[in-house]
Short mmCIF file of C-alpha atoms and ligand atoms in Angstrom, two decimals:
data_model
loop_
_atom_site.label_atom_id
_atom_site.label_comp_id
_atom_site.label_asym_id
_atom_site.label_seq_id
_atom_site.Cartn_x
_atom_site.Cartn_y
_atom_site.Cartn_z
CA UNK T 27 -38.05 9.85 -5.46
CA UNK T 28 -40.26 10.40 -2.42
CA UNK T 29 -42.59 7.54 -1.59
CA UNK T 30 -45.74 7.71 0.44
CA UNK T 31 -45.50 5.21 3.25
CA UNK T 32 -49.24 4.70 3.73
CA UNK T 33 -49.79 4.13 0.06
CA UNK T 34 -46.99 1.55 -0.11
CA UNK T 35 -48.28 -0.22 2.99
CA UNK T 36 -51.75 -0.38 1.49
CA UNK T 37 -50.48 -1.79 -1.77
CA UNK T 38 -48.41 -4.39 0.07
CA UNK T 39 -51.38 -5.43 2.17
CA UNK T 40 -53.63 -5.54 -0.83
CA UNK T 41 -51.45 -7.44 -3.28
CA UNK T 42 -48.68 -9.31 -1.50
CA UNK T 43 -48.63 -12.64 0.32
CA UNK T 44 -45.60 -12.85 2.61
CA UNK T 45 -43.74 -16.08 3.41
CA UNK T 46 -44.17 -17.80 6.79
CA UNK T 47 -46.54 -15.00 7.75
CA UNK T 48 -50.03 -15.01 9.22
CA UNK T 49 -51.39 -12.42 6.84
CA UNK T 50 -54.32 -11.57 9.06
CA UNK T 51 -51.87 -10.23 11.63
CA UNK T 52 -49.73 -8.62 8.98
CA UNK T 53 -52.64 -6.65 7.63
CA UNK T 54 -53.17 -5.02 11.01
CA UNK T 55 -49.56 -4.11 11.57
CA UNK T 56 -47.54 -0.98 10.94
CA UNK T 57 -45.25 -2.93 8.62
CA UNK T 58 -41.64 -1.89 8.15
CA UNK T 59 -40.76 -0.91 4.60
CA UNK T 60 -37.04 -1.20 4.05
CA UNK T 61 -35.48 1.40 1.81
CA UNK T 62 -31.78 0.69 2.07
CA UNK T 63 -29.01 -0.98 4.00
CA UNK T 64 -25.54 0.08 5.11
CA UNK T 65 -23.13 -2.19 6.89
CA UNK T 66 -24.90 -4.15 9.60
CA UNK T 67 -28.02 -1.96 9.49
CA UNK T 68 -31.21 -1.85 7.48
CA UNK T 69 -33.21 1.39 7.24
CA UNK T 70 -36.95 1.84 6.93
CA UNK T 71 -38.99 4.40 5.10
CA UNK T 72 -39.37 6.51 8.25
CA UNK T 73 -35.61 6.76 8.54
CA UNK T 74 -35.38 4.30 11.45
CA UNK T 75 -32.39 2.01 11.45
CA UNK T 76 -32.23 -1.56 12.72
CA UNK T 77 -29.25 -3.74 13.45
CA UNK T 78 -29.80 -6.76 11.21
CA UNK T 79 -29.54 -9.33 14.01
CA UNK T 80 -30.50 -12.27 11.81
CA UNK T 81 -28.50 -11.16 8.76
CA UNK T 82 -31.64 -10.99 6.63
CA UNK T 83 -32.53 -14.61 7.44
CA UNK T 84 -29.08 -16.00 7.90
CA UNK T 85 -27.51 -15.01 4.61
CA UNK T 86 -25.66 -11.69 4.88
CA UNK T 87 -22.00 -12.13 5.83
CA UNK T 88 -20.31 -8.81 5.14
CA UNK T 89 -23.00 -6.25 5.79
CA UNK T 90 -25.30 -4.45 3.39
CA UNK T 91 -24.13 -2.43 0.40
CA UNK T 92 -20.63 -3.77 0.87
CA UNK T 93 -18.37 -1.75 -1.40
CA UNK T 94 -16.35 -4.67 -2.70
CA UNK T 95 -19.37 -6.80 -3.55
CA UNK T 96 -21.23 -3.82 -4.99
CA UNK T 97 -18.32 -3.01 -7.26
CA UNK T 98 -18.00 -6.61 -8.41
CA UNK T 99 -21.68 -6.55 -9.33
CA UNK T 100 -21.44 -3.21 -11.09
CA UNK T 101 -18.55 -4.46 -13.17
CA UNK T 102 -20.42 -7.64 -14.06
CA UNK T 103 -23.76 -6.01 -14.86
CA UNK T 104 -22.19 -3.95 -17.61
CA UNK T 105 -20.91 -7.14 -19.22
CA UNK T 106 -23.87 -9.49 -18.89
CA UNK T 107 -26.36 -10.39 -16.16
CA UNK T 108 -27.38 -13.82 -17.25
CA UNK T 109 -26.86 -16.34 -20.01
CA UNK T 110 -27.99 -19.93 -19.80
CA UNK T 111 -25.82 -22.63 -18.27
CA UNK T 112 -27.56 -25.27 -20.37
CA UNK T 113 -25.16 -25.78 -23.23
CA UNK T 114 -23.02 -22.74 -22.29
CA UNK T 115 -20.72 -21.72 -19.51
CA UNK T 116 -19.47 -18.36 -18.23
CA UNK T 117 -16.48 -16.76 -16.53
CA UNK T 118 -17.83 -15.92 -13.04
CA UNK T 119 -19.39 -19.37 -12.58
CA UNK T 120 -16.13 -21.04 -13.61
CA UNK T 121 -14.00 -18.92 -11.29
CA UNK T 122 -16.37 -19.32 -8.37
CA UNK T 123 -16.32 -23.10 -8.81
CA UNK T 124 -12.53 -23.08 -8.73
CA UNK T 125 -12.51 -21.01 -5.54
CA UNK T 126 -15.07 -23.23 -3.87
CA UNK T 127 -13.26 -26.46 -4.65
CA UNK T 128 -10.15 -25.01 -2.99
CA UNK T 129 -11.94 -24.44 0.31
CA UNK T 130 -14.46 -27.29 0.39
CA UNK T 131 -13.66 -30.45 2.33
CA UNK T 132 -11.18 -32.56 0.37
CA UNK T 133 -12.59 -34.53 -2.52
CA UNK T 134 -15.68 -32.37 -3.14
CA UNK T 135 -14.60 -31.33 -6.58
CA UNK T 136 -17.78 -31.06 -8.65
CA UNK T 137 -19.99 -28.02 -8.40
CA UNK T 138 -23.62 -28.17 -9.50
CA UNK T 139 -25.28 -24.75 -9.43
CA UNK T 140 -28.88 -23.90 -8.66
CA UNK T 141 -30.71 -20.94 -7.14
CA UNK T 142 -31.56 -21.38 -3.46
CA UNK T 143 -31.23 -23.64 -0.46
CA UNK T 144 -34.24 -25.76 -1.32
CA UNK T 145 -33.06 -26.41 -4.85
CA UNK T 146 -29.59 -27.30 -3.55
CA UNK T 147 -31.28 -29.94 -1.43
CA UNK T 148 -33.53 -31.19 -4.23
CA UNK T 149 -30.44 -31.61 -6.38
CA UNK T 150 -28.64 -33.50 -3.61
CA UNK T 151 -31.52 -35.91 -3.06
CA UNK T 152 -31.99 -36.59 -6.76
CA UNK T 153 -28.25 -36.90 -7.31
CA UNK T 154 -27.91 -39.46 -4.51
CA UNK T 155 -30.93 -41.38 -5.74
CA UNK T 156 -29.84 -41.51 -9.36
CA UNK T 157 -26.27 -42.37 -8.40
CA UNK T 158 -27.42 -45.73 -7.06
CA UNK T 159 -29.69 -46.29 -10.04
CA UNK T 160 -26.88 -45.49 -12.47
CA UNK T 161 -24.48 -47.95 -10.87
CA UNK T 162 -27.12 -50.66 -10.89
CA UNK T 163 -27.81 -50.75 -7.17
CA UNK T 164 -31.49 -50.11 -7.72
CA UNK T 165 -32.64 -51.26 -4.28
CA UNK T 166 -31.14 -48.23 -2.61
CA UNK T 167 -34.06 -45.84 -2.74
CA UNK T 168 -34.74 -44.77 0.84
CA UNK T 169 -33.52 -41.73 2.72
CA UNK T 170 -32.90 -41.13 6.40
CA UNK T 171 -33.53 -37.66 7.78
CA UNK T 172 -33.74 -36.16 11.25
CA UNK T 173 -36.51 -34.99 13.50
CA UNK T 174 -36.33 -31.21 13.77
CA UNK T 175 -34.52 -31.08 10.44
CA UNK T 176 -35.29 -28.34 7.95
CA UNK T 177 -34.09 -28.37 4.38
CA UNK T 178 -36.37 -25.95 2.57
CA UNK T 179 -39.93 -25.69 1.35
CA UNK T 180 -40.06 -27.53 -1.97
CA UNK T 181 -41.58 -30.97 -1.73
CA UNK T 182 -38.39 -33.03 -1.78
CA UNK T 183 -36.90 -30.80 0.88
CA UNK T 184 -40.13 -30.97 2.89
CA UNK T 185 -40.07 -34.78 2.62
CA UNK T 186 -36.70 -34.66 4.35
CA UNK T 187 -37.97 -32.14 6.90
CA UNK T 188 -38.86 -32.97 10.46
CA UNK T 189 -40.68 -29.96 11.87
CA UNK T 190 -44.33 -30.93 12.35
CA UNK T 191 -45.59 -27.32 12.31
CA UNK T 192 -44.15 -26.69 8.86
CA UNK T 193 -44.31 -30.13 7.33
CA UNK T 194 -47.17 -32.26 8.63
CA UNK T 195 -49.93 -30.67 6.58
CA UNK T 196 -48.15 -31.70 3.37
CA UNK T 197 -47.58 -35.33 4.39
CA UNK T 198 -49.91 -36.83 1.75
CA UNK T 199 -47.79 -35.17 -0.93
CA UNK T 200 -44.41 -36.33 0.33
CA UNK T 201 -42.18 -39.33 -0.22
CA UNK T 202 -41.51 -41.11 3.05
CA UNK T 203 -38.14 -40.77 4.74
CA UNK T 204 -37.03 -42.71 7.77
CA UNK T 205 -36.71 -40.40 10.72
CA UNK T 206 -33.84 -40.56 13.17
CA UNK T 207 -33.88 -38.72 16.50
CA UNK T 208 -32.83 -35.11 16.68
CA UNK T 209 -29.54 -34.61 18.57
CA UNK T 210 -31.38 -32.22 20.88
CA UNK T 211 -29.84 -32.80 24.29
CA UNK T 212 -31.96 -30.21 26.12
CA UNK T 213 -35.10 -32.15 25.23
CA UNK T 214 -33.71 -35.58 24.44
CA UNK T 215 -36.26 -37.72 22.59
CA UNK T 216 -34.69 -40.81 24.08
CA UNK T 217 -34.78 -39.41 27.61
CA UNK T 218 -31.05 -39.82 27.99
CA UNK T 219 -28.22 -37.54 28.99
CA UNK T 220 -25.00 -36.71 27.24
CA UNK T 221 -22.38 -38.16 27.56
CA UNK T 222 -23.71 -41.22 29.38
CA UNK T 223 -26.12 -41.72 26.45
CA UNK T 224 -23.08 -42.67 24.34
CA UNK T 225 -24.68 -40.83 21.43
CA UNK T 226 -27.68 -43.14 21.34
CA UNK T 227 -29.37 -40.80 18.83
CA UNK T 228 -26.57 -41.52 16.37
CA UNK T 229 -26.62 -45.23 17.18
CA UNK T 230 -30.30 -45.25 16.23
CA UNK T 231 -29.15 -44.54 12.68
CA UNK T 232 -27.06 -47.68 12.76
CA UNK T 233 -30.15 -49.65 13.78
CA UNK T 234 -32.20 -48.09 10.96
CA UNK T 235 -29.46 -48.94 8.48
CA UNK T 236 -29.42 -52.57 9.63
CA UNK T 237 -33.21 -52.81 9.51
CA UNK T 238 -33.14 -51.50 5.93
CA UNK T 239 -30.12 -53.44 4.81
CA UNK T 240 -28.81 -52.23 1.43
CA UNK T 241 -31.90 -50.09 0.83
CA UNK T 242 -30.76 -46.70 2.07
CA UNK T 243 -29.56 -44.31 -0.60
CA UNK T 244 -28.59 -41.43 1.64
CA UNK T 245 -28.90 -39.60 4.91
CA UNK T 246 -29.46 -35.86 5.00
CA UNK T 247 -28.76 -33.64 7.98
CA UNK T 248 -27.76 -30.14 8.96
CA UNK T 249 -24.29 -30.65 10.41
CA UNK T 250 -23.62 -29.32 13.94
CA UNK T 251 -26.62 -26.94 14.03
CA UNK T 252 -30.21 -27.83 13.18
CA UNK T 253 -31.15 -24.29 12.36
CA UNK T 254 -34.88 -23.83 11.75
CA UNK T 255 -35.58 -26.63 14.22
CA UNK T 256 -34.50 -24.25 16.99
CA UNK T 257 -30.74 -23.73 16.61
CA UNK T 258 -30.10 -27.15 18.08
CA UNK T 259 -26.39 -27.80 18.50
CA UNK T 260 -25.47 -31.46 18.26
CA UNK T 261 -23.27 -32.92 21.00
CA UNK T 262 -19.54 -33.39 20.33
CA UNK T 263 -18.82 -36.52 18.33
CA UNK T 264 -22.33 -36.88 16.95
CA UNK T 265 -21.51 -35.87 13.40
CA UNK T 266 -18.36 -37.96 13.28
CA UNK T 267 -20.27 -41.01 14.49
CA UNK T 268 -22.97 -40.47 11.87
CA UNK T 269 -20.25 -40.31 9.22
CA UNK T 270 -18.80 -43.62 10.45
CA UNK T 271 -22.21 -45.28 10.42
CA UNK T 272 -22.96 -44.00 6.91
CA UNK T 273 -19.60 -45.21 5.64
CA UNK T 274 -20.00 -48.64 7.17
CA UNK T 275 -23.40 -49.09 5.48
CA UNK T 276 -22.44 -47.35 2.22
CA UNK T 277 -25.02 -44.63 2.86
CA UNK T 278 -24.33 -41.32 1.14
CA UNK T 279 -24.03 -38.54 3.68
CA UNK T 280 -25.62 -35.30 2.50
CA UNK T 281 -24.57 -32.28 4.56
CA UNK T 282 -27.04 -29.44 4.24
CA UNK T 283 -24.83 -26.45 5.01
CA UNK T 284 -27.24 -23.92 3.56
CA UNK T 285 -27.41 -22.18 6.95
CA UNK T 286 -24.13 -23.26 8.54
CA UNK T 287 -21.75 -22.75 5.61
CA UNK T 288 -19.25 -19.90 5.20
CA UNK T 289 -17.97 -19.49 8.71
CA UNK T 290 -21.26 -19.13 10.51
CA UNK T 291 -20.27 -21.76 13.03
CA UNK T 292 -16.72 -20.50 13.39
CA UNK T 293 -15.29 -22.75 10.68
CA UNK T 294 -15.63 -22.34 6.95
CA UNK T 295 -17.99 -25.32 6.95
CA UNK T 296 -19.63 -26.91 9.97
CA UNK T 297 -18.42 -30.38 8.96
CA UNK T 298 -14.88 -29.14 9.60
CA UNK T 299 -15.55 -29.09 13.35
CA UNK T 300 -15.39 -32.89 13.37
CA UNK T 301 -13.18 -33.38 10.30
CA UNK T 302 -16.07 -34.96 8.46
CA UNK T 303 -16.18 -35.17 4.69
CA UNK T 304 -19.71 -35.59 3.38
CA UNK T 305 -20.47 -37.24 0.06
CA UNK T 306 -22.59 -34.29 -0.99
CA UNK T 307 -22.77 -30.78 0.44
CA UNK T 308 -25.49 -28.15 -0.09
CA UNK T 309 -24.65 -24.45 0.05
CA UNK T 310 -26.58 -21.24 -0.49
CA UNK T 311 -27.42 -18.22 1.74
CA UNK T 312 -23.88 -17.03 2.65
CA UNK T 313 -22.58 -18.09 -0.77
CA UNK T 314 -23.35 -14.63 -2.17
CA UNK T 315 -23.32 -12.96 1.25
CA UNK T 316 -27.06 -12.61 0.91
CA UNK T 317 -26.90 -10.54 -2.26
CA UNK T 318 -28.48 -12.83 -4.82
CA UNK T 319 -30.09 -16.24 -4.96
CA UNK T 320 -27.45 -18.79 -5.84
CA UNK T 321 -26.81 -22.29 -4.57
CA UNK T 322 -24.35 -25.10 -4.96
CA UNK T 323 -24.57 -28.84 -4.54
CA UNK T 324 -21.05 -30.22 -4.53
CA UNK T 325 -19.92 -33.82 -4.71
CA UNK T 326 -16.86 -35.90 -5.52
CA UNK T 327 -15.61 -37.67 -8.60
CA UNK T 328 -17.00 -41.07 -7.62
CA UNK T 329 -20.60 -39.89 -7.70
CA UNK T 330 -19.96 -37.64 -10.68
CA UNK T 331 -18.44 -40.41 -12.76
CA UNK T 332 -21.52 -42.60 -12.25
CA UNK T 333 -23.35 -40.12 -14.46
CA UNK T 334 -20.92 -40.45 -17.35
CA UNK T 335 -21.74 -42.52 -20.39
CA UNK T 336 -23.01 -42.35 -23.95
CA UNK T 337 -26.02 -40.05 -24.31
CA UNK T 338 -28.35 -42.91 -25.17
CA UNK T 339 -27.48 -44.68 -21.92
CA UNK T 340 -29.44 -41.86 -20.21
CA UNK T 341 -27.13 -41.61 -17.24
CA UNK T 342 -27.30 -37.84 -17.56
CA UNK T 343 -28.48 -35.85 -14.54
CA UNK T 344 -31.62 -34.39 -16.07
CA UNK T 345 -31.99 -31.48 -13.71
CA UNK T 346 -31.45 -27.74 -14.09
CA UNK T 347 -32.91 -24.33 -13.41
CA UNK T 348 -33.24 -21.27 -15.58
CA UNK T 349 -30.83 -19.24 -13.47
CA UNK T 350 -28.26 -22.00 -12.95
CA UNK T 351 -24.75 -20.51 -12.95
CA UNK T 352 -26.06 -16.94 -13.03
CA UNK T 353 -23.24 -14.46 -13.64
CA UNK T 354 -24.34 -11.81 -11.18
CA UNK T 355 -24.79 -14.32 -8.37
CA UNK T 356 -21.44 -15.89 -9.15
CA UNK T 357 -19.71 -12.50 -9.16
CA UNK T 358 -21.16 -11.69 -5.77
CA UNK T 359 -20.02 -15.14 -4.62
CA UNK T 360 -16.45 -14.53 -5.73
CA UNK T 361 -16.28 -11.13 -4.05
CA UNK T 362 -17.81 -12.48 -0.85
CA UNK T 363 -15.35 -15.39 -0.73
CA UNK T 364 -12.42 -13.04 -1.27
CA UNK T 365 -13.53 -11.05 1.75
CA UNK T 366 -14.02 -14.19 3.78
CA UNK T 367 -10.55 -15.50 2.98
CA UNK T 368 -8.77 -12.24 3.74
CA UNK T 369 -5.91 -12.50 6.17
CA UNK T 370 -7.01 -12.30 9.79
CA UNK T 371 -10.71 -12.47 8.93
CA UNK T 372 -11.14 -15.81 10.68
CA UNK T 373 -9.26 -14.52 13.73
CA UNK T 374 -11.62 -11.56 13.88
CA UNK T 375 -14.66 -13.83 13.75
CA UNK T 376 -13.23 -16.04 16.48
CA UNK T 377 -12.84 -13.01 18.72
CA UNK T 378 -16.48 -12.09 18.15
CA UNK T 379 -17.58 -15.62 18.95
CA UNK T 380 -15.80 -15.44 22.32
CA UNK T 381 -17.30 -12.04 23.01
CA UNK T 382 -20.78 -13.42 22.42
CA UNK T 383 -20.02 -16.43 24.62
CA UNK T 384 -19.07 -14.17 27.51
CA UNK T 385 -21.86 -11.66 27.03
CA UNK T 386 -24.59 -14.28 26.67
CA UNK T 387 -23.95 -15.80 30.09
CA UNK T 388 -25.72 -12.84 31.67
CA UNK T 389 -28.97 -13.97 30.06
CA UNK T 390 -29.02 -16.97 32.40
CA UNK T 391 -29.88 -14.49 35.17
CA UNK T 392 -33.31 -14.32 33.56
CA UNK T 393 -35.55 -17.01 34.91
CA UNK T 394 -37.28 -17.73 31.61
CA UNK T 395 -34.10 -18.42 29.69
CA UNK T 396 -34.05 -22.20 29.43
CA UNK T 397 -31.00 -22.84 27.32
CA UNK T 398 -28.55 -20.75 25.34
CA UNK T 399 -27.17 -22.66 22.38
CA UNK T 400 -24.24 -21.21 20.53
CA UNK T 401 -22.02 -22.47 17.78
CA UNK T 402 -19.94 -19.69 16.36
CA UNK T 403 -22.17 -16.80 15.36
CA UNK T 404 -25.29 -18.97 15.35
CA UNK T 405 -27.13 -18.49 18.61
CA UNK T 406 -30.49 -19.77 19.82
CA UNK T 407 -31.97 -18.78 23.17
CA UNK T 408 -34.81 -21.05 24.18
CA UNK T 409 -37.36 -19.37 26.42
CA UNK T 410 -39.35 -21.52 28.80
CA UNK T 411 -42.26 -20.91 31.09
CA UNK T 412 -40.56 -22.76 33.89
CA UNK T 413 -36.86 -23.42 33.95
CA UNK T 414 -37.04 -26.36 36.34
CA UNK T 415 -39.65 -28.28 34.36
CA UNK T 416 -38.67 -26.85 30.94
CA UNK T 417 -42.36 -26.16 30.41
CA UNK T 418 -43.00 -24.70 26.98
CA UNK T 419 -44.75 -21.45 26.30
CA UNK T 420 -47.99 -22.01 24.42
CA UNK T 421 -48.16 -20.91 20.77
CA UNK T 422 -50.81 -18.28 21.58
CA UNK T 423 -48.40 -16.61 24.00
CA UNK T 424 -46.19 -15.66 21.04
CA UNK T 425 -43.28 -15.28 23.40
CA UNK T 426 -40.51 -15.21 20.81
CA UNK T 427 -42.47 -12.91 18.55
CA UNK T 428 -43.17 -10.48 21.37
CA UNK T 429 -39.55 -10.29 22.45
CA UNK T 430 -38.53 -9.63 18.87
CA UNK T 431 -41.15 -6.91 18.52
CA UNK T 432 -40.06 -5.30 21.75
CA UNK T 433 -36.40 -5.18 20.80
CA UNK T 434 -37.22 -2.99 17.83
CA UNK T 435 -37.36 -0.08 20.25
CA UNK T 436 -33.61 -0.59 20.65
CA UNK T 437 -33.15 -0.41 16.86
CA UNK T 438 -32.62 -4.13 16.43
CA UNK T 439 -34.39 -6.45 14.00
CA UNK T 440 -34.76 -10.10 15.03
CA UNK T 441 -36.98 -12.93 13.89
CA UNK T 442 -37.61 -15.83 16.27
CA UNK T 443 -38.27 -19.52 15.73
CA UNK T 444 -41.25 -20.07 18.02
CA UNK T 445 -39.93 -19.83 21.58
CA UNK T 446 -36.34 -19.60 20.44
CA UNK T 447 -34.78 -16.17 19.97
CA UNK T 448 -32.28 -16.31 17.15
CA UNK T 449 -29.14 -14.23 16.91
CA UNK T 450 -27.26 -14.69 13.68
CA UNK T 451 -25.78 -11.34 12.76
CA UNK T 452 -23.53 -10.66 9.78
CA UNK T 453 -19.96 -11.80 10.41
CA UNK T 454 -19.11 -8.11 10.08
CA UNK T 455 -20.89 -7.24 13.33
CA UNK T 456 -18.63 -5.13 15.54
CA UNK T 457 -17.65 -5.79 19.15
CA UNK T 458 -19.65 -2.76 20.26
CA UNK T 459 -22.71 -4.01 18.40
CA UNK T 460 -22.41 -7.46 19.97
CA UNK T 461 -22.47 -5.94 23.42
CA UNK T 462 -25.37 -3.68 22.54
CA UNK T 463 -27.32 -6.54 20.97
CA UNK T 464 -26.98 -8.81 24.01
CA UNK T 465 -27.67 -6.00 26.50
CA UNK T 466 -30.80 -5.02 24.59
CA UNK T 467 -31.93 -8.61 24.35
CA UNK T 468 -31.52 -8.96 28.11
CA UNK T 469 -33.82 -5.98 28.61
CA UNK T 470 -36.42 -7.16 26.12
CA UNK T 471 -36.56 -10.73 27.44
CA UNK T 472 -36.86 -9.40 30.96
CA UNK T 473 -39.53 -6.91 30.00
CA UNK T 474 -41.68 -9.38 28.07
CA UNK T 475 -41.28 -12.48 30.24
CA UNK T 476 -41.43 -10.72 33.60
CA UNK T 477 -44.16 -8.22 32.82
CA UNK T 478 -46.86 -8.37 35.50
CA UNK T 479 -48.45 -11.52 34.15
CA UNK T 480 -46.43 -11.88 30.97
CA UNK T 481 -49.71 -12.18 29.14
CA UNK T 482 -50.51 -10.69 25.78
N1 PLP X 5 -31.53 -25.85 4.27
C1 PLP X 5 -31.34 -25.21 5.43
C2 PLP X 5 -30.46 -25.82 6.48
C3 PLP X 5 -31.95 -23.99 5.66
O1 PLP X 5 -31.77 -23.35 6.83
C4 PLP X 5 -32.73 -23.42 4.63
C5 PLP X 5 -33.40 -22.14 4.82
O2 PLP X 5 -33.48 -21.58 5.88
C6 PLP X 5 -32.91 -24.13 3.45
C7 PLP X 5 -32.29 -25.34 3.29
C8 PLP X 5 -33.78 -23.59 2.35
O3 PLP X 5 -33.18 -22.49 1.76
P1 PLP X 5 -34.05 -21.50 0.86
O4 PLP X 5 -34.92 -20.76 1.80
O5 PLP X 5 -33.03 -20.64 0.20
O6 PLP X 5 -34.80 -22.34 -0.10
#
């Protein structure tokens, strides 16, 4: 069927409210209407193609319209799309759980399904909280979370968030969490330097735990990379030290791997970089390779068994969502995992990571590139007004936004985080595309930041 672009744009602008979008701007833009995707590209209604440089907000692993995942979905859709997980189970959800337990850090053997990253986090927080209640340790009610942390947009997840721009306005609605410093070495909150700091940001957690003796239920963080906070890569040893501190104070460590999971950081899970085993892990995004909303909160038998008892003891975890354990999502998850675990896949990803590492160095030639942060195929390039002083661009300068708009002329789609340009392509990106992506980014950053006055 032929669609009329103007008509569709008008309908969108008239009836739709887009997420994280200033709609006043949106309504004056020539908005891209995506019609289809193939491999690492998305195509718009005018026939333009764009390299999906942020894998459709960090979720696509194997490219669009992947034959293997498509076929798995086609097979499943002719059987059943969805039946409830409340009081029933189903084949794809069972098989996906089995596959996940095999690859998750040892001991994470219980899979609780939900639908998206935020719900995975809500589940984790409630699970940790009720665990302590169920075992009679009712004083443990507080949570520690990190500055610059992002865990989703539902209120529990926002309570654990630490990005003032997104979270401050909702403060009156939130439950308080105790904030620990962000492991953000480039702009250290504690004005220290790694390694002479001796991981003071982690040690701060130890102090918080002592100050709140026996009252902390859990600590939630994004292991290795704080994603929405600006692709902040924690210094070596940080995560391991946090694990030690949590263990010594009996604090449950919740690893939010919604963004980092499934090889994004170069390992299947980011916690693997420091051989850390969390008490609870949250997964979504890459779980279905960006095909369908599905999420997992996984934990071990110790936490799980605290919820066992006679019905009338009310130890049950009274939490669930309509689409929990959805068959289509689970089928996509199985197919995606099979691709991920194929022989030599990891080697291929490692090669791409090195290629990026090498190619990205050239960006330091540009005087407004403050820091390039890379862990695996998660890359953040922080632009600064002045490299010596690390002076920030002002919000009205829209520096990240303008670079990402400019790079569209090279058939690349990116979405920034403020002044940080994000590269997080599908794992299936090719070597040629990596080179093209970085070369184009070089040109766009140069063009936008070194334009006569770099003003808007
Ligand atoms: N946790 C992390 C680390 C995330 O990066 C995100 C989303 O970007 C979420 C949770 C929330 O996921 P969702 O947008 O699927 O609710």
